[in-house]
Short mmCIF file of C-alpha atoms in Angstrom, two decimals:
data_model
loop_
_atom_site.label_atom_id
_atom_site.label_comp_id
_atom_site.label_asym_id
_atom_site.label_seq_id
_atom_site.Cartn_x
_atom_site.Cartn_y
_atom_site.Cartn_z
CA MET A 997 112.23 125.42 -57.49
CA ASN A 998 112.84 122.10 -59.26
CA VAL A 999 111.50 118.94 -57.63
CA VAL A 1000 111.35 115.19 -58.19
CA ILE A 1001 108.50 112.93 -57.11
CA PHE A 1002 108.69 109.18 -56.59
CA GLY A 1003 105.37 107.35 -56.36
CA ALA A 1004 103.33 109.88 -58.34
CA SER A 1005 100.98 107.15 -59.56
CA GLY A 1006 99.79 106.34 -56.03
CA MET A 1007 97.12 108.05 -53.97
CA VAL A 1008 99.48 110.24 -51.95
CA GLY A 1009 101.78 110.90 -54.89
CA HIS A 1010 98.82 111.98 -57.00
CA GLY A 1011 97.99 114.63 -54.44
CA VAL A 1012 101.59 115.80 -54.18
CA LEU A 1013 101.96 115.95 -57.98
CA HIS A 1014 98.86 118.10 -58.41
CA ALA A 1015 99.94 120.40 -55.58
CA CYS A 1016 103.30 120.88 -57.32
CA LEU A 1017 101.75 121.53 -60.73
CA GLU A 1018 99.47 124.16 -59.19
CA ASP A 1019 102.20 125.92 -57.18
CA ALA A 1020 103.75 128.94 -58.90
CA ALA A 1021 106.97 128.56 -56.87
CA ILE A 1022 107.74 125.24 -58.60
CA ALA A 1023 109.19 125.58 -62.09
CA ARG A 1024 109.88 121.94 -62.98
CA VAL A 1025 108.44 118.65 -61.74
CA VAL A 1026 110.34 115.44 -62.51
CA VAL A 1027 108.48 112.19 -61.86
CA VAL A 1028 110.17 108.78 -61.80
CA VAL A 1029 107.63 106.10 -62.65
CA ARG A 1030 107.43 102.51 -63.87
CA ALA A 1031 104.69 103.32 -66.38
CA PRO A 1032 103.57 106.59 -67.99
CA LEU A 1033 101.11 108.60 -65.91
CA GLY A 1034 99.10 109.89 -68.82
CA VAL A 1035 99.38 113.46 -67.50
CA SER A 1036 100.43 116.36 -69.69
CA HIS A 1037 101.66 119.66 -68.24
CA PRO A 1038 104.35 122.20 -69.27
CA LYS A 1039 106.15 121.73 -65.93
CA LEU A 1040 106.14 117.95 -66.03
CA HIS A 1041 109.10 115.80 -67.08
CA GLU A 1042 108.47 112.05 -66.86
CA ILE A 1043 111.19 109.39 -66.47
CA VAL A 1044 110.09 105.80 -66.97
CA HIS A 1045 112.39 103.42 -65.08
CA ASP A 1046 111.92 99.83 -63.95
CA ASP A 1047 114.48 99.07 -61.22
CA PHE A 1048 114.06 101.46 -58.30
CA THR A 1049 116.89 99.81 -56.35
CA ASP A 1050 119.38 101.06 -58.96
CA LEU A 1051 118.97 104.62 -60.21
CA SER A 1052 122.55 105.12 -61.38
CA ALA A 1053 121.39 105.41 -65.00
CA LEU A 1054 119.26 108.41 -64.02
CA ALA A 1055 122.03 110.34 -62.28
CA GLU A 1056 122.27 113.10 -64.89
CA GLN A 1057 118.51 113.63 -64.88
CA LEU A 1058 118.48 113.88 -61.07
CA THR A 1059 120.99 116.72 -61.00
CA GLY A 1060 120.26 120.25 -59.84
CA LEU A 1061 117.06 119.50 -57.93
CA ASP A 1062 115.89 121.42 -54.87
CA ALA A 1063 113.52 118.85 -53.34
CA CYS A 1064 112.49 115.21 -53.47
CA PHE A 1065 108.96 114.22 -52.47
CA TYR A 1066 109.18 110.49 -51.87
CA CYS A 1067 105.68 109.00 -51.87
CA LEU A 1068 106.48 105.50 -53.12
CA GLY A 1069 105.21 102.78 -50.81
CA VAL A 1070 103.14 99.62 -50.53
CA SER A 1071 100.95 97.91 -47.98
CA SER A 1072 102.74 95.31 -45.86
CA ALA A 1073 99.74 92.95 -46.16
CA GLY A 1074 100.79 89.65 -47.71
CA ARG A 1075 104.49 90.60 -47.81
CA ASP A 1076 107.29 89.17 -45.70
CA GLU A 1077 109.90 91.42 -44.11
CA THR A 1078 112.48 90.80 -46.84
CA GLU A 1079 110.18 91.92 -49.65
CA TYR A 1080 108.77 94.84 -47.67
CA THR A 1081 112.29 95.99 -46.76
CA ARG A 1082 113.38 95.90 -50.41
CA ILE A 1083 110.52 98.16 -51.45
CA THR A 1084 110.42 100.41 -48.40
CA TYR A 1085 114.05 100.71 -47.36
CA ASP A 1086 116.23 99.72 -50.31
CA CYS A 1087 114.36 101.70 -52.96
CA THR A 1088 114.10 104.79 -50.77
CA LEU A 1089 117.78 104.82 -49.87
CA ALA A 1090 118.78 104.19 -53.48
CA ALA A 1091 116.96 107.38 -54.45
CA ALA A 1092 118.32 109.37 -51.53
CA GLN A 1093 121.93 108.36 -52.17
CA VAL A 1094 121.83 109.37 -55.84
CA LEU A 1095 120.23 112.69 -54.92
CA VAL A 1096 122.81 113.39 -52.21
CA GLU A 1097 125.52 113.04 -54.87
CA ARG A 1098 123.81 114.81 -57.75
CA SER A 1099 121.78 117.48 -55.94
CA PRO A 1100 123.69 118.49 -52.78
CA GLY A 1101 121.60 120.43 -50.27
CA ILE A 1102 118.35 118.88 -51.47
CA THR A 1103 115.32 118.68 -49.18
CA PHE A 1104 114.09 115.08 -48.91
CA ALA A 1105 110.48 114.72 -47.78
CA TYR A 1106 109.51 111.11 -47.05
CA VAL A 1107 105.96 109.84 -46.58
CA SER A 1108 106.08 107.37 -43.70
CA GLY A 1109 103.05 106.70 -41.51
CA GLU A 1110 101.50 107.17 -38.11
CA GLY A 1111 102.78 104.46 -35.76
CA THR A 1112 106.24 104.22 -37.30
CA ASP A 1113 108.73 102.70 -34.84
CA SER A 1114 111.84 104.87 -34.51
CA THR A 1115 113.44 102.31 -32.17
CA GLU A 1116 113.38 99.70 -35.00
CA SER A 1117 112.76 97.04 -32.35
CA GLY A 1118 108.98 96.80 -31.95
CA ARG A 1119 106.77 93.84 -32.77
CA THR A 1120 105.08 95.36 -35.83
CA MET A 1121 107.10 94.60 -38.96
CA TRP A 1122 106.07 97.53 -41.16
CA ALA A 1123 106.63 100.01 -38.32
CA ARG A 1124 110.17 98.68 -37.72
CA VAL A 1125 111.10 98.90 -41.40
CA LYS A 1126 109.64 102.38 -41.74
CA GLY A 1127 111.55 103.42 -38.62
CA ARG A 1128 114.80 102.06 -40.01
CA THR A 1129 114.15 103.95 -43.26
CA GLU A 1130 113.43 107.20 -41.43
CA ASN A 1131 116.54 106.88 -39.29
CA ALA A 1132 118.74 106.23 -42.32
CA LEU A 1133 117.36 109.28 -44.13
CA LEU A 1134 117.79 111.53 -41.10
CA ALA A 1135 121.45 110.44 -40.90
CA LEU A 1136 122.18 111.55 -44.48
CA PRO A 1137 123.59 115.01 -45.32
CA VAL A 1138 120.22 116.27 -46.58
CA ASN A 1139 117.46 118.43 -45.17
CA ALA A 1140 115.18 115.48 -44.39
CA TYR A 1141 111.58 115.50 -43.16
CA MET A 1142 109.54 112.45 -42.19
CA PHE A 1143 105.80 112.80 -42.78
CA ARG A 1144 103.65 110.51 -40.61
CA PRO A 1145 100.03 110.99 -41.64
CA GLY A 1146 97.23 108.97 -40.08
CA TYR A 1147 93.96 108.74 -42.00
CA ILE A 1148 94.33 110.47 -45.38
CA ARG A 1149 91.28 111.65 -47.30
CA PRO A 1150 91.91 111.41 -51.07
CA LEU A 1151 90.97 114.52 -53.04
CA LYS A 1152 91.04 115.66 -56.69
CA GLY A 1153 90.76 112.18 -58.15
CA ALA A 1154 93.39 110.52 -55.98
CA VAL A 1155 92.73 106.77 -55.62
CA SER A 1156 94.51 104.16 -53.51
CA LYS A 1157 96.08 101.24 -55.37
CA THR A 1158 95.19 98.91 -52.47
CA SER A 1159 91.70 97.50 -52.98
CA ALA A 1160 90.93 97.24 -49.25
CA TYR A 1161 91.87 100.89 -48.76
CA ARG A 1162 89.68 101.92 -51.69
CA VAL A 1163 86.72 100.26 -50.00
CA ILE A 1164 87.51 101.93 -46.68
CA TYR A 1165 87.89 105.37 -48.26
CA GLY A 1166 84.71 104.86 -50.25
CA LEU A 1167 82.74 104.03 -47.12
CA THR A 1168 84.23 106.69 -44.86
CA SER A 1169 85.10 109.66 -47.06
CA TRP A 1170 81.75 111.36 -46.43
CA LEU A 1171 82.46 111.12 -42.69
CA TYR A 1172 85.78 112.97 -42.97
CA PRO A 1173 84.55 116.34 -41.62
CA VAL A 1174 83.33 114.57 -38.47
CA LEU A 1175 86.49 112.47 -38.16
CA HIS A 1176 88.64 115.55 -38.58
CA ARG A 1177 86.79 117.45 -35.87
CA LEU A 1178 87.04 114.50 -33.48
CA ALA A 1179 90.65 113.60 -34.24
CA PRO A 1180 92.45 116.53 -35.93
CA GLY A 1181 95.82 115.09 -34.94
CA HIS A 1182 95.18 111.88 -36.86
CA THR A 1183 93.49 113.02 -40.07
CA THR A 1184 94.56 114.95 -43.15
CA THR A 1185 94.04 115.07 -46.93
CA THR A 1186 96.19 114.40 -49.98
CA GLU A 1187 95.92 118.09 -50.81
CA ALA A 1188 97.17 119.25 -47.40
CA LEU A 1189 99.99 116.71 -47.48
CA GLY A 1190 101.15 117.95 -50.87
CA ARG A 1191 101.17 121.58 -49.75
CA ALA A 1192 102.95 120.68 -46.51
CA MET A 1193 105.75 118.93 -48.38
CA ILE A 1194 106.16 121.95 -50.62
CA ALA A 1195 106.24 124.20 -47.54
CA VAL A 1196 109.23 122.47 -45.93
CA ALA A 1197 111.11 122.59 -49.24
CA THR A 1198 110.32 126.24 -49.97
CA GLU A 1199 112.06 127.42 -46.79
CA PRO A 1200 114.69 124.79 -45.92
CA GLY A 1201 115.39 124.70 -42.20
CA ALA A 1202 112.45 126.94 -41.27
CA GLU A 1203 110.52 123.97 -39.87
CA GLU A 1204 112.41 122.81 -36.77
CA ARG A 1205 110.50 119.52 -36.41
CA HIS A 1206 111.81 116.82 -38.74
CA VAL A 1207 109.25 114.15 -37.84
CA LEU A 1208 105.81 115.54 -38.68
CA ASP A 1209 102.42 114.12 -37.72
CA SER A 1210 98.98 114.92 -39.12
CA ARG A 1211 98.62 118.01 -36.96
CA ASP A 1212 101.90 119.38 -38.35
CA ILE A 1213 100.85 118.44 -41.88
CA ASN A 1214 97.56 120.30 -41.53
CA ARG A 1215 99.35 123.35 -40.12
CA LEU A 1216 101.94 123.46 -42.89
CA GLY A 1217 99.45 122.55 -45.60
CA ALA A 1218 96.67 124.95 -44.66
CA LYS A 1219 95.28 126.97 -47.56
CA PRO A 1220 96.15 130.69 -47.43
CA SER A 1221 93.24 132.68 -46.03
#
């Protein structure tokens, strides 16, 4: 299986990248990044690109792929709706549209978030924009899955780019086993999320639910016994 990852430099993308590199079913991992990751692996092919709203120049390199794991995203804090929409909606759909053309039948796994507003009409800006993005992806001729994790515990060196989140994770990470027991439907890890995304791509159509919460993520991403 050949896959492409967007957002591999972020906390979630880091987890997904390492899950892909460790999975024997994945032969090639393409990452589209703004700056080199500094990671070397025989499976890894890195594409450095600046404008994520226009990927037309990358069309040839995004041909013949089986899955896209889209982990690119930013916090809405300090951003107005126009800027947040450009990053969250415009960039995501730009990637999806190129992949629909160059890799027909691809599985598109999108990292959204718990609380996303599918109606697109709620009061919370980020939830509306995420909902609009999800709905647009689900309307495309791809095998699309929306991942809505709640609290994510970073593992294997994954670090959030948002300073406030880094503080929160630093203070609460040791409490994760307790949090997970108390709220298993709202907690997961970067490792489980990566494996869950691989799972829906490995058997396209096998997972009937296309909007997946933390409980689904943990089920799909559970380590083999």
